[in-house]
Short mmCIF file of C-alpha atoms and ligand atoms in Angstrom, two decimals:
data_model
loop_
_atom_site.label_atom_id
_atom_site.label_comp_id
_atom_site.label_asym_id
_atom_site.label_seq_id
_atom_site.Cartn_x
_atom_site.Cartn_y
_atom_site.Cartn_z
CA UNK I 1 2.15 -44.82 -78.22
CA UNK I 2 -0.88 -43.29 -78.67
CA UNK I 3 -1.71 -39.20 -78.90
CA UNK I 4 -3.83 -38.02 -76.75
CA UNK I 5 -7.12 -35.59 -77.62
CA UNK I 6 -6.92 -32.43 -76.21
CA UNK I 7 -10.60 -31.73 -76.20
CA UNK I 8 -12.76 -34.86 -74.88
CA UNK I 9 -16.18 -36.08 -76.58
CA UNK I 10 -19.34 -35.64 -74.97
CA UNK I 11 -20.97 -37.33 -72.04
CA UNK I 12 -21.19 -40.96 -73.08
CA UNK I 13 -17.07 -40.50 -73.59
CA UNK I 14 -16.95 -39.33 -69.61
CA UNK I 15 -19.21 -42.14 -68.28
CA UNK I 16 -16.98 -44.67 -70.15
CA UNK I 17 -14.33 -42.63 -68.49
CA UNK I 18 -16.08 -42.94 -64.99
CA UNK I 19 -16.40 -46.50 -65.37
CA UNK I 20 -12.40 -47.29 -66.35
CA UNK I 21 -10.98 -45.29 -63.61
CA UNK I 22 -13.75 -46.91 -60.71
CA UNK I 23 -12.71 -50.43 -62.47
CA UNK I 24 -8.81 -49.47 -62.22
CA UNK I 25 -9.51 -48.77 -58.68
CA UNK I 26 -11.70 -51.58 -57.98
CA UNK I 27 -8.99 -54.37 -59.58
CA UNK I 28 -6.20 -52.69 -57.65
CA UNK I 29 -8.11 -52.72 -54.04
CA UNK I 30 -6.64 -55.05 -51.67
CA UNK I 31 -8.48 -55.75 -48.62
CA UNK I 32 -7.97 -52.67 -46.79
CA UNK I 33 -5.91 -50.44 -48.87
CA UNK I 34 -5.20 -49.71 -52.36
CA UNK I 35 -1.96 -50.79 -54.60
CA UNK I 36 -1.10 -47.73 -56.83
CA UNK I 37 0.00 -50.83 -59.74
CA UNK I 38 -0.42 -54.80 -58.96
CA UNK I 39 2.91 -55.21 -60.94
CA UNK I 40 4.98 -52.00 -60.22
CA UNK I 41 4.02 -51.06 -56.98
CA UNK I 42 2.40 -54.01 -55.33
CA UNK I 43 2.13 -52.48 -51.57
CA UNK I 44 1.12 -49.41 -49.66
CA UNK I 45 2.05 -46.16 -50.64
CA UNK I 46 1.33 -42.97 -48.37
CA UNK I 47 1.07 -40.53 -50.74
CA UNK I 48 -0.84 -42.48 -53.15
CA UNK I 49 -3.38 -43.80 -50.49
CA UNK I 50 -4.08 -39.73 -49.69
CA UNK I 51 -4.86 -39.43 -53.30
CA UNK I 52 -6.62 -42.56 -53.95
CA UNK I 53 -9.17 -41.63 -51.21
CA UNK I 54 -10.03 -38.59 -52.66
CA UNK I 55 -11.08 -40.60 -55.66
CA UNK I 56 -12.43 -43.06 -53.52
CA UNK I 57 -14.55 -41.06 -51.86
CA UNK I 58 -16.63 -40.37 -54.99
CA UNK I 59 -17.74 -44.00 -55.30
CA UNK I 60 -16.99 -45.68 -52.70
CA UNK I 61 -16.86 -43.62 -49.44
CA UNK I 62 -16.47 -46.35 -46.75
CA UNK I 63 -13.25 -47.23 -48.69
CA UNK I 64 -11.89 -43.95 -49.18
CA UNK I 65 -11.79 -44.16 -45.26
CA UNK I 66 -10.11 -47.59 -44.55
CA UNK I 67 -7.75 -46.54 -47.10
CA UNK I 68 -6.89 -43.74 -44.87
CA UNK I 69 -7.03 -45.77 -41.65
CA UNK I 70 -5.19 -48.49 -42.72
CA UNK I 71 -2.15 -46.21 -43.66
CA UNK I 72 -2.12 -44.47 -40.63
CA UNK I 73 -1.91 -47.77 -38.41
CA UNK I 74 1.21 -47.91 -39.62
CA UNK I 75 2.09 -44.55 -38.31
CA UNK I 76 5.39 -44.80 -36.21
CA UNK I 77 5.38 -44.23 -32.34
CA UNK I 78 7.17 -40.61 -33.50
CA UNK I 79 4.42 -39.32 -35.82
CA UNK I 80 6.23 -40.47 -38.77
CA UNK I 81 3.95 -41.58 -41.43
CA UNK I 82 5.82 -43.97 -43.53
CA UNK I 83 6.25 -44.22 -47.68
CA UNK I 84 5.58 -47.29 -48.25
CA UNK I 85 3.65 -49.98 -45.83
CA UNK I 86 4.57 -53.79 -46.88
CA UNK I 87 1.70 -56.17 -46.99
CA UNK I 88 2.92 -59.50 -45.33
CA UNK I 89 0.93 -61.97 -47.98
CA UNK I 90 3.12 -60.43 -50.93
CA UNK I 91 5.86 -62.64 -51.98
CA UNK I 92 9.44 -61.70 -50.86
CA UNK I 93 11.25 -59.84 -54.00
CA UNK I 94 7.48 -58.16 -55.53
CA UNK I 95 9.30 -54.84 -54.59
CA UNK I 96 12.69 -53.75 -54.49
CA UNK I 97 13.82 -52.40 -52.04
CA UNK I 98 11.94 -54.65 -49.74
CA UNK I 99 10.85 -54.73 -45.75
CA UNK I 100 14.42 -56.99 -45.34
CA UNK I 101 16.94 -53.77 -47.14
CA UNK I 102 13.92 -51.57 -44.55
CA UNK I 103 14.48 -53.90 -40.87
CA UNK I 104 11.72 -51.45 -39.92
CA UNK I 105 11.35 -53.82 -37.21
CA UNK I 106 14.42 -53.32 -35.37
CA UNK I 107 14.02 -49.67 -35.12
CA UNK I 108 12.58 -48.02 -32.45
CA UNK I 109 9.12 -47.53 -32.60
CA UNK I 110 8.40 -48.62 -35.28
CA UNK I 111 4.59 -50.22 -35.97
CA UNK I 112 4.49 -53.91 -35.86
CA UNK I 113 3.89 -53.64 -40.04
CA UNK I 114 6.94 -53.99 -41.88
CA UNK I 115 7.59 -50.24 -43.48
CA UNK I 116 10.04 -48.13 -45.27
CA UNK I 117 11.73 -45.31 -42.34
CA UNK I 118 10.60 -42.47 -44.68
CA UNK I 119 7.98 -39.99 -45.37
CA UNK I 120 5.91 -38.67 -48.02
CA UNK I 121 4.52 -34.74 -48.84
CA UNK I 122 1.68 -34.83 -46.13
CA UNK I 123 -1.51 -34.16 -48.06
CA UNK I 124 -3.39 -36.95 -46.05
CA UNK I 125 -5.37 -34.02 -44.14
CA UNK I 126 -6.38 -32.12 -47.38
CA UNK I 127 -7.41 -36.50 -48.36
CA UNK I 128 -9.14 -36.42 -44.78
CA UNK I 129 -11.01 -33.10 -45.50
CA UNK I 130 -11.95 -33.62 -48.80
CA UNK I 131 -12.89 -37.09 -48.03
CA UNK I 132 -15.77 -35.68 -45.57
CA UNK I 133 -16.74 -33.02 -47.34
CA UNK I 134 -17.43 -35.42 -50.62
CA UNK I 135 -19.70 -37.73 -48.23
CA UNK I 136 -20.56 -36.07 -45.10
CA UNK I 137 -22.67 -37.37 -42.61
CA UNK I 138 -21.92 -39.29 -39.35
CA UNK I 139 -19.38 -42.10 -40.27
CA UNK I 140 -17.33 -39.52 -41.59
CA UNK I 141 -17.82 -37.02 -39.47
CA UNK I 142 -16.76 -40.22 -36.68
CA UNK I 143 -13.90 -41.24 -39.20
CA UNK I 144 -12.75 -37.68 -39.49
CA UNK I 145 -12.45 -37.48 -35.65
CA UNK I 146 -10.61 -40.50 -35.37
CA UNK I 147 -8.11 -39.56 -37.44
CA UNK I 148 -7.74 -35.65 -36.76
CA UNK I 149 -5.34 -36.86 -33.79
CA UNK I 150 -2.77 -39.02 -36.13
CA UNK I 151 -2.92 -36.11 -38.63
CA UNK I 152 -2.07 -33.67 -35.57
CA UNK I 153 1.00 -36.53 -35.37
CA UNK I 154 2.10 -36.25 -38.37
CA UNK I 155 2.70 -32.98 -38.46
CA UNK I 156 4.06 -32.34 -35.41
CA UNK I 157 6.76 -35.28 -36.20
CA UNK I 158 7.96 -33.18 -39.34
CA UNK I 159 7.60 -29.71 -37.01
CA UNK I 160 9.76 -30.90 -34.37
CA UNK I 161 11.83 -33.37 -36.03
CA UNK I 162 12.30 -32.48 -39.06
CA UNK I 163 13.05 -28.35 -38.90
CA UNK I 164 16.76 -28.91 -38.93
CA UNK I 165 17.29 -25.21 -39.36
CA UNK I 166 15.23 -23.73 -36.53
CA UNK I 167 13.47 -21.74 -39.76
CA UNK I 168 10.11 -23.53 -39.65
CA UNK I 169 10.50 -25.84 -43.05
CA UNK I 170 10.56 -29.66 -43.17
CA UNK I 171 14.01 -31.07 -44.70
CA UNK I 172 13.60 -34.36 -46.64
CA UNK I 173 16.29 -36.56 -46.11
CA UNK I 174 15.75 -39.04 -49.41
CA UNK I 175 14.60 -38.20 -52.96
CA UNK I 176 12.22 -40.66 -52.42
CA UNK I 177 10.30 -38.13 -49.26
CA UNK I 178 9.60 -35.29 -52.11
CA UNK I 179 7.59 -38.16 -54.08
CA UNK I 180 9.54 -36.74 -57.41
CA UNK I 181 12.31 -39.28 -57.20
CA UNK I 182 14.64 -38.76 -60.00
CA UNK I 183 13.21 -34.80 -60.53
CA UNK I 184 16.47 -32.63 -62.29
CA UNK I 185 15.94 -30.79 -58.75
CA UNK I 186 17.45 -33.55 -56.96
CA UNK I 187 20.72 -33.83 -59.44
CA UNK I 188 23.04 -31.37 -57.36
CA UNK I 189 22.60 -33.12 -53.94
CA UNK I 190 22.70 -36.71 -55.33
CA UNK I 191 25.86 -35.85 -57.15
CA UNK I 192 27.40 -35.45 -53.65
CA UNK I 193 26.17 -38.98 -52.26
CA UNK I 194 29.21 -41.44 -52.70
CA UNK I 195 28.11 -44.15 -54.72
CA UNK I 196 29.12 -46.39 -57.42
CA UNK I 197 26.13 -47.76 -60.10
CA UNK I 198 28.28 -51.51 -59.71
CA UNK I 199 26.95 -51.90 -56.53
CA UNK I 200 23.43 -52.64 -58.21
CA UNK I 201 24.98 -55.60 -59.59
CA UNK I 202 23.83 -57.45 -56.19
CA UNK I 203 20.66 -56.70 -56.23
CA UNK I 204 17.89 -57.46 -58.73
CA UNK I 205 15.74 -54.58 -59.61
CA UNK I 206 12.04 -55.25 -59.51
CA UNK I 207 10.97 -52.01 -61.28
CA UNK I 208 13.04 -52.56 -64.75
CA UNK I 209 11.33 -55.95 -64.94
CA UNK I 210 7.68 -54.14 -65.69
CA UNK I 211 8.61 -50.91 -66.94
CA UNK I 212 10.83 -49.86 -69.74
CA UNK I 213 14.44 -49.36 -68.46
CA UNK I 214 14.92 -46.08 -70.35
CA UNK I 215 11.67 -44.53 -68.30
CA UNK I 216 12.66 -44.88 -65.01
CA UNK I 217 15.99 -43.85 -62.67
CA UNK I 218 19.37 -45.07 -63.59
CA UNK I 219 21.01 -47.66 -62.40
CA UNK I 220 23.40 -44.90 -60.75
CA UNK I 221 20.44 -43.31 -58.80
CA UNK I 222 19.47 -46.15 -57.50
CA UNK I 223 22.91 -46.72 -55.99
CA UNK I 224 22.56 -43.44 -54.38
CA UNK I 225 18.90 -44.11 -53.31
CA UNK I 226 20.69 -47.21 -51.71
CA UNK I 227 23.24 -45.88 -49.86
CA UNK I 228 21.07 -42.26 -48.29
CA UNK I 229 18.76 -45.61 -46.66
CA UNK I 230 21.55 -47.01 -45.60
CA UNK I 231 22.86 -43.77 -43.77
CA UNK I 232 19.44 -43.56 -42.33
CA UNK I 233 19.06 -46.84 -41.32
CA UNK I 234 22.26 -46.90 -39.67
CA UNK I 235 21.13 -44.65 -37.41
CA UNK I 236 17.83 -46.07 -36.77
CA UNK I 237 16.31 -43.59 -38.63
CA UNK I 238 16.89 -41.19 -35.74
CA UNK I 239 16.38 -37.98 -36.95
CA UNK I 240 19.08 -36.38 -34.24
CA UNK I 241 22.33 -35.46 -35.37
CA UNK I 242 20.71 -35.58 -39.19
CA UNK I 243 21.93 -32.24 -39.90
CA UNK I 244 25.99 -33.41 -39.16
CA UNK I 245 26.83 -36.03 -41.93
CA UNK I 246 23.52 -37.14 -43.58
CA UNK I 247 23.80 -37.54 -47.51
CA UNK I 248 20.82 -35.66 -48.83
CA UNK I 249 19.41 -32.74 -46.88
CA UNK I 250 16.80 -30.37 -49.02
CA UNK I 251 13.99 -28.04 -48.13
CA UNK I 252 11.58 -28.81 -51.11
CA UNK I 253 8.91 -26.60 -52.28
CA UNK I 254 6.29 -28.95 -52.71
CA UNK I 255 6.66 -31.18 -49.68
CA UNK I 256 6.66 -27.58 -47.44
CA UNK I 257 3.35 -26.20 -49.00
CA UNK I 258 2.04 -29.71 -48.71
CA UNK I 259 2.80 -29.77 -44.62
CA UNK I 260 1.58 -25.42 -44.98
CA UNK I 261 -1.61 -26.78 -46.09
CA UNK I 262 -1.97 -29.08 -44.24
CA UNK I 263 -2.23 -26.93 -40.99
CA UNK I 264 -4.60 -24.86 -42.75
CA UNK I 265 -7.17 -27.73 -43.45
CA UNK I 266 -6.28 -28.95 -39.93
CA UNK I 267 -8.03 -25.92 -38.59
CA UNK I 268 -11.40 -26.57 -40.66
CA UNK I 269 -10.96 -30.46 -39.39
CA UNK I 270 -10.61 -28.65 -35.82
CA UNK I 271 -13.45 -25.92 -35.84
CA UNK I 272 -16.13 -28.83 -37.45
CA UNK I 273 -15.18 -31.66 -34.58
CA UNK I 274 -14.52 -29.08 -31.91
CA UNK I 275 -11.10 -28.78 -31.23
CA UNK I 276 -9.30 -25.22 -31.34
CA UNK I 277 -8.33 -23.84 -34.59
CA UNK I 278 -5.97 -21.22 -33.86
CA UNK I 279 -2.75 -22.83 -33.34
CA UNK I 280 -3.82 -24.87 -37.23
CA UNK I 281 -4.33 -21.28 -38.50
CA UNK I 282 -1.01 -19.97 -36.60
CA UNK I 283 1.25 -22.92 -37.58
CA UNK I 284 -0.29 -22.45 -41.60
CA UNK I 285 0.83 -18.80 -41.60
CA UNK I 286 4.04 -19.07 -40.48
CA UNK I 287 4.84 -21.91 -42.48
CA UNK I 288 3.55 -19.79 -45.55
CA UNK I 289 6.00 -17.32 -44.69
CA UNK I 290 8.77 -19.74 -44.17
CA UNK I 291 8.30 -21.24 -47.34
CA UNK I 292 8.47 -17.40 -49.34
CA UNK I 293 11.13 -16.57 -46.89
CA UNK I 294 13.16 -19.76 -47.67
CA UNK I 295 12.45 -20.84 -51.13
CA UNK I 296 11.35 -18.10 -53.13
CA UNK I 297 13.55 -16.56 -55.38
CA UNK I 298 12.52 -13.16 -56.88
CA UNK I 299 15.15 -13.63 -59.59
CA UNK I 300 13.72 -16.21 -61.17
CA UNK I 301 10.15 -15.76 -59.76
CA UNK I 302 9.36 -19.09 -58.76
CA UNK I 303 10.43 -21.59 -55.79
CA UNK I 304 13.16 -23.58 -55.74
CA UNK I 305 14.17 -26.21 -53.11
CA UNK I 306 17.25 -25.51 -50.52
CA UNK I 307 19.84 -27.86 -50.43
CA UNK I 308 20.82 -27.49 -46.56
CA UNK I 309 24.50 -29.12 -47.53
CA UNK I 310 25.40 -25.72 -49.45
CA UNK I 311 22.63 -23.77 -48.20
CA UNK I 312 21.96 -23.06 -51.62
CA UNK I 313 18.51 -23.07 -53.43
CA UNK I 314 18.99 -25.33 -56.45
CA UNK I 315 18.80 -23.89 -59.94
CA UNK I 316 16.58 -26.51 -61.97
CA UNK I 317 13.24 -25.13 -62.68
CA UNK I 318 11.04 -27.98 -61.90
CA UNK I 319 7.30 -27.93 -61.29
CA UNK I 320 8.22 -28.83 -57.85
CA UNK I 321 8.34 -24.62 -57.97
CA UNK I 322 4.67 -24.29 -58.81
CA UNK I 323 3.94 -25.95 -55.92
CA UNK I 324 3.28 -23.37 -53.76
CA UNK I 325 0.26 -21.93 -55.46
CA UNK I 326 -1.87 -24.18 -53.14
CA UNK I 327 -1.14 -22.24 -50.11
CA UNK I 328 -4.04 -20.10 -49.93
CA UNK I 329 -1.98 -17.31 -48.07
CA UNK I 330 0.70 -17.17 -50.41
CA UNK I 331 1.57 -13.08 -51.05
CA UNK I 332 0.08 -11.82 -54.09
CA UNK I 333 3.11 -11.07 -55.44
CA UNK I 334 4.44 -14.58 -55.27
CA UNK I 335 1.18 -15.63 -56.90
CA UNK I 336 1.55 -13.85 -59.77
CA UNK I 337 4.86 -14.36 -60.55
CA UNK I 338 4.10 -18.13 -60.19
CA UNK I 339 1.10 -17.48 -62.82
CA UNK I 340 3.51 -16.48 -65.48
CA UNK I 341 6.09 -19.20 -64.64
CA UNK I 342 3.01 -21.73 -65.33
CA UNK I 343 2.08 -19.91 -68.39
CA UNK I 344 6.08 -19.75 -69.58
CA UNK I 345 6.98 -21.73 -72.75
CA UNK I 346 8.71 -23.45 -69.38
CA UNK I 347 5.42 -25.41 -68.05
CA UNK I 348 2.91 -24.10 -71.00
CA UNK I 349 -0.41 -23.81 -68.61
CA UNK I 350 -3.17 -21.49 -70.77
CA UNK I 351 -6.55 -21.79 -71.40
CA UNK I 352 -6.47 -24.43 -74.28
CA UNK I 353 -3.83 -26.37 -73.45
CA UNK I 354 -1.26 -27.48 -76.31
CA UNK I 355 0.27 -30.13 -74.66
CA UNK I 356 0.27 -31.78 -71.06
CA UNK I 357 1.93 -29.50 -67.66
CA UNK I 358 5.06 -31.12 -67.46
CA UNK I 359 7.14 -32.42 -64.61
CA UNK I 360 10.27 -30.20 -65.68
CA UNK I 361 10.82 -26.91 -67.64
CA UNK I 362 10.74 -28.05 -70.95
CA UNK I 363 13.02 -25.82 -72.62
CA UNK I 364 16.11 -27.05 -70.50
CA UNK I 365 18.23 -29.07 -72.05
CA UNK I 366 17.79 -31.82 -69.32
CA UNK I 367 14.37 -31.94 -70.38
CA UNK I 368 14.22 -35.88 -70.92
CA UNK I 369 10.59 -36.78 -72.25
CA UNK I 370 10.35 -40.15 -71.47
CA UNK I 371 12.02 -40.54 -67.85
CA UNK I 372 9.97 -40.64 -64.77
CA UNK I 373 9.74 -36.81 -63.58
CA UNK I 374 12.71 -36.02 -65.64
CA UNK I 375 9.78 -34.45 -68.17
CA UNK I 376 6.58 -36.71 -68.43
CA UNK I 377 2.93 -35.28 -67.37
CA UNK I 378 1.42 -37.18 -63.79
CA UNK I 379 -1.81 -36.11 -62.78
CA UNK I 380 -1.34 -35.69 -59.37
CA UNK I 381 0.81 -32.86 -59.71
CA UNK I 382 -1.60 -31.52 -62.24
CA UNK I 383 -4.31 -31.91 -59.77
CA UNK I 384 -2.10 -30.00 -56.93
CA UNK I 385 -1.12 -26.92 -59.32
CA UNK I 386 -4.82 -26.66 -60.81
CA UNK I 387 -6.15 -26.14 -56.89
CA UNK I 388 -3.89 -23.66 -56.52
CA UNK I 389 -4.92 -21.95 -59.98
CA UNK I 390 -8.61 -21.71 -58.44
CA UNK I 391 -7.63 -21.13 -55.07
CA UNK I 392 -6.26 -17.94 -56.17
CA UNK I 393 -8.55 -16.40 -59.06
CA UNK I 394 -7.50 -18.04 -62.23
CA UNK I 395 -10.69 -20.54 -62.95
CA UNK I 396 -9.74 -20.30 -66.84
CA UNK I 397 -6.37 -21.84 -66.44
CA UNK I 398 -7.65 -24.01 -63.93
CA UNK I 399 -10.18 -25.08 -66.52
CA UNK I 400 -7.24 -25.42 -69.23
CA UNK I 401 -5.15 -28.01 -67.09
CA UNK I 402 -8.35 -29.95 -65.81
CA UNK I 403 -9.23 -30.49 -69.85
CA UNK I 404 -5.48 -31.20 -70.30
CA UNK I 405 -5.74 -33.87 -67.67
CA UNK I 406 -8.79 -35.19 -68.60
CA UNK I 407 -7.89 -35.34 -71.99
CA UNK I 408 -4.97 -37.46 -71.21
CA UNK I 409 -6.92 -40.04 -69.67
CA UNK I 410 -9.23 -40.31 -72.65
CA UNK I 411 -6.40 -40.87 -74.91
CA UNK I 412 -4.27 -43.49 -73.10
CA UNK I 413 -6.21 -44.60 -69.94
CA UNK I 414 -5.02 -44.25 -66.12
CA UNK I 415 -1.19 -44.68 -67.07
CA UNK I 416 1.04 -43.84 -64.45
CA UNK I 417 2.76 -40.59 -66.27
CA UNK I 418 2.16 -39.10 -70.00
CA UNK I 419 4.41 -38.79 -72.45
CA UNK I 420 4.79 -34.60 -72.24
CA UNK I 421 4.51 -34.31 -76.10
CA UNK I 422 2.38 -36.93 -77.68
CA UNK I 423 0.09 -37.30 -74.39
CA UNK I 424 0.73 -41.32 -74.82
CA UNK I 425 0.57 -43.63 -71.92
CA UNK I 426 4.08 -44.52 -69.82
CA UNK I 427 4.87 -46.67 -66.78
CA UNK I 428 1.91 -48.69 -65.42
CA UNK I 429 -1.09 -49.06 -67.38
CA UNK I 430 -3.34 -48.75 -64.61
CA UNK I 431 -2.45 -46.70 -61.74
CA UNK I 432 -4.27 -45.66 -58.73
CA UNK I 433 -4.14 -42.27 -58.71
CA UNK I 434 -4.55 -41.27 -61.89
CA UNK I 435 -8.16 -43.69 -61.44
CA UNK I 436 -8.64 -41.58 -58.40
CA UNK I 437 -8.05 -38.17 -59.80
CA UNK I 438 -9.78 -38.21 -62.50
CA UNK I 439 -12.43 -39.06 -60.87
CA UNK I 440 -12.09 -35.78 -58.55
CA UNK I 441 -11.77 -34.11 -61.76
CA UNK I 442 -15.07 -35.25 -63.29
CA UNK I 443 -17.35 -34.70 -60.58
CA UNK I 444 -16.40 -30.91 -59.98
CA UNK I 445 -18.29 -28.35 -62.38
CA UNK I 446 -16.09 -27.35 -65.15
CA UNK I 447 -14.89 -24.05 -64.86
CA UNK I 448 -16.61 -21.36 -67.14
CA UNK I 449 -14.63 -22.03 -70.27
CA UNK I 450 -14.23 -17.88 -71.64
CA UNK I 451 -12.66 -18.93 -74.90
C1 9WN Q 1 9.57 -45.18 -54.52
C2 9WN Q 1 4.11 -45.34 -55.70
C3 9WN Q 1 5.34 -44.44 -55.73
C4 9WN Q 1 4.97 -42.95 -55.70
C5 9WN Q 1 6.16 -42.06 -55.98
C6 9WN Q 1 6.82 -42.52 -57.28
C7 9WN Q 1 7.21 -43.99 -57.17
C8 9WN Q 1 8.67 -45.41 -55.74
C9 9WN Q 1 9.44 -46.16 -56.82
O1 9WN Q 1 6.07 -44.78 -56.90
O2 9WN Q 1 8.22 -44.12 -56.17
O3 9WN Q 1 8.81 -44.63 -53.47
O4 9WN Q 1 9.67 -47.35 -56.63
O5 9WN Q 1 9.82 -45.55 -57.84
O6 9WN Q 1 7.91 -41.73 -57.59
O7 9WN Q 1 5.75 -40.71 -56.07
O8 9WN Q 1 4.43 -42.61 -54.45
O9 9WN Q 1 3.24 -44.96 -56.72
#
């Protein structure tokens, strides 16, 4: 494992920088999408495609669009925009679980791709938006307006069937919707899904075959995982009747600012093609008050996600909490106390950074430094938190976490997540988004650096 610089060389060391992230992104293209890893992750990933095009879109603009396109011709007759969208030529067993443990097909409507029955935190407008405004001009101002009705979709699936509480929020119904799989947040609900780690004795894990078995879920969560799609599935992954009997059930911070800012780009989308605005800008401010309403808790200052089984918010201070920040309505107040949660000994976000924003508090003792997002650094949710730190008056810290994030990449090269210590590499070695992001990250004008 290699440490990681905290401060990179000069310009030569970014252009060699440039040129591994457009080559990561190159090798892992794939005719009209890109794979976030050819070994881990060998298929479509929603998420990951929103990110990738905002990378994309630096170098390779007519790309950054398919990607988007492609994903969202897999949307479901509902709106739904689904995880994970199987490419037919792969062979059967490159990713567990598969499109046979999914039998998309048999549910209804369903796209005539195979696909998983979830969803992932919605940032594909804010991909959309940045997308254009990267490369404007008439194909994307014509790609833009193609999409703008699949993106009004896809929010108005997770608005109408996903509010299971009448109070405005999205409930995820599967670790794997918040993105953050195996995050400490997620511990209290999946304790309650019935499940025994034997059962994975049936099944061959794909992911343990290409990644270190001590960096990624347990064999335990995975049984879980298992049996919340099998609920789902069961039911044709109908979301009616979700709220009597379903296994996992959370309102999660950063999936709800996600779908808050969404509406709020939706509206710029809407004003530059001609549509109406106002009910984006209506939708975005009462989701922003949803989310304070719902998940903020002024004891601890920070959000926390709602587990609708208990109708409790759950303790664990992830960095799902800082989420938030990139609502650009969020009340002051709620700002600031997120500020010093980032700056706590917790997340460690200053100036100079000492060492990578990690995925969980770091002083709890669940703090687990290798695992997933039980603890290591991932860019994207760098990227997220360090919009919100401009968005709302704090370029120096903004200006700390880009160099953090950059300097990551110098040290160990678009790996999947960072070791939240040393900086060193984990999971796939080269990994769409963090190609994609730090490309984002280079091209913007560092932020005056005031010492
Ligand atoms: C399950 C593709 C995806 C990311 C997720 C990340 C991981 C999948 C897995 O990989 O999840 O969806 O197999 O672990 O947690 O955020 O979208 O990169």
């Amino acid at each position: 494992m290699t440490a990681a610089p905290t401060r990179t060389g000069g310009p030569a060391d970014l252009a060699g920088l440039r040129r591994l992230a457009v080559a990561t992104l190159d090798t892992n293209w794939e005719y009209d999408h890109t794979v976030p890893s050819r070994t881990l992750y060998p298929h479509q990933w929603s998420w990951d495609s929103a990110f990738i095009a905002i990378g994309l879109a630096h170098v390779r603009p007519e790309r950054a669009w398919r990607e988007l396109t492609s994903l969202f011709r897999a949307q479901w007759a509902d709106g739904r925009v689904p995880h994970i969208v199987f490419n037919p030529a792969m062979r059967v067993g490159a990713y567990f679980p598969g499109p046979e443990l999914w039998a998309s097909a048999s549910a209804e409507g369903a796209p005539a791709a195979d696909t998983s029955g979830l969803v992932q935190p919605p940032v594909h407008a804010l991909a959309a938006w940045l997308a254009y405004r990267r490369a404007p001009g008439p194909a994307g101002l014509e790609a833009l307006r193609r999409l703008y009705p699949a993106l009004v979709a896809q929010q108005r699936y997770l608005a109408d069937r996903r509010d299971l509480t009448g109070n405005g929020l999205v409930c995820i119904v599967h670790p794997w919707e918040s993105g953050l799989d195996n995050s400490p947040a997620w511990d209290a609900p999946m304790a309650a899904v019935p499940a025994e780690a034997a059962v994975m004795r049936a099944y061959r894990r794909h992911d343990t075959a290409h990644a270190d078995a001590a960096h990624r879920p347990t064999d335990l969560d995975y049984a879980r995982y298992l049996a919340i799609v099998a609920s789902y599935r069961e039911r044709g992954y109908s979301d009616r009747g979700l709220a009597d009997g379903h296994p996992f059930l959370v309102e999660c911070p950063l999936f709800n600012a996600a779908f808050g800012l969404a509406e709020h780009v939706l509206a710029r989308i809407a004003a530059l093609i001609g549509a109406d605005p106002g009910p984006h800008r209506a939708s975005a401010a009462r989701i922003t008050e949803a989310v304070g309403r719902r998940l903020y808790d002024p004891a601890t200052g920070t959000f926390s996600p709602r587990d609708l089984r208990t109708d409790r918010l759950i303790p664990a201070r992830t960095v799902l909490g800082l989420a938030p920040l990139i609502l650009p309505d969020l009340p002051t107040r709620q700002v600031d106390a997120l500020v010093v949660e980032a700056r706590s000994a917790r997340f460690g976000v200053a100036r100079r950074m000492e060492r990578p924003l990690p995925s969980h508090d770091r002083t709890a003792p669940d703090f687990e430094p290798l695992r997933y997002w039980r603890g290591p650094s991932w860019l994207n949710v760098g990227w997220l938190v360090r919009r919100g730190l401009l968005a709302h008056g704090h370029p120096e810290l903004a200006a700390g976490l880009r160099q953090s994030m950059i300097g990551l990449v110098a040290g160990a090269g678009c790996h999947e997540y960072f070791h939240p210590d040393t900086g060193g590499g984990l999971g796939s070695p080269a990994f769409g988004w963090t190609a994609a992001l730090l490309l984002d990250l280079l091209a913007e004008e560092p932020e005056p650096d005031r010492g």
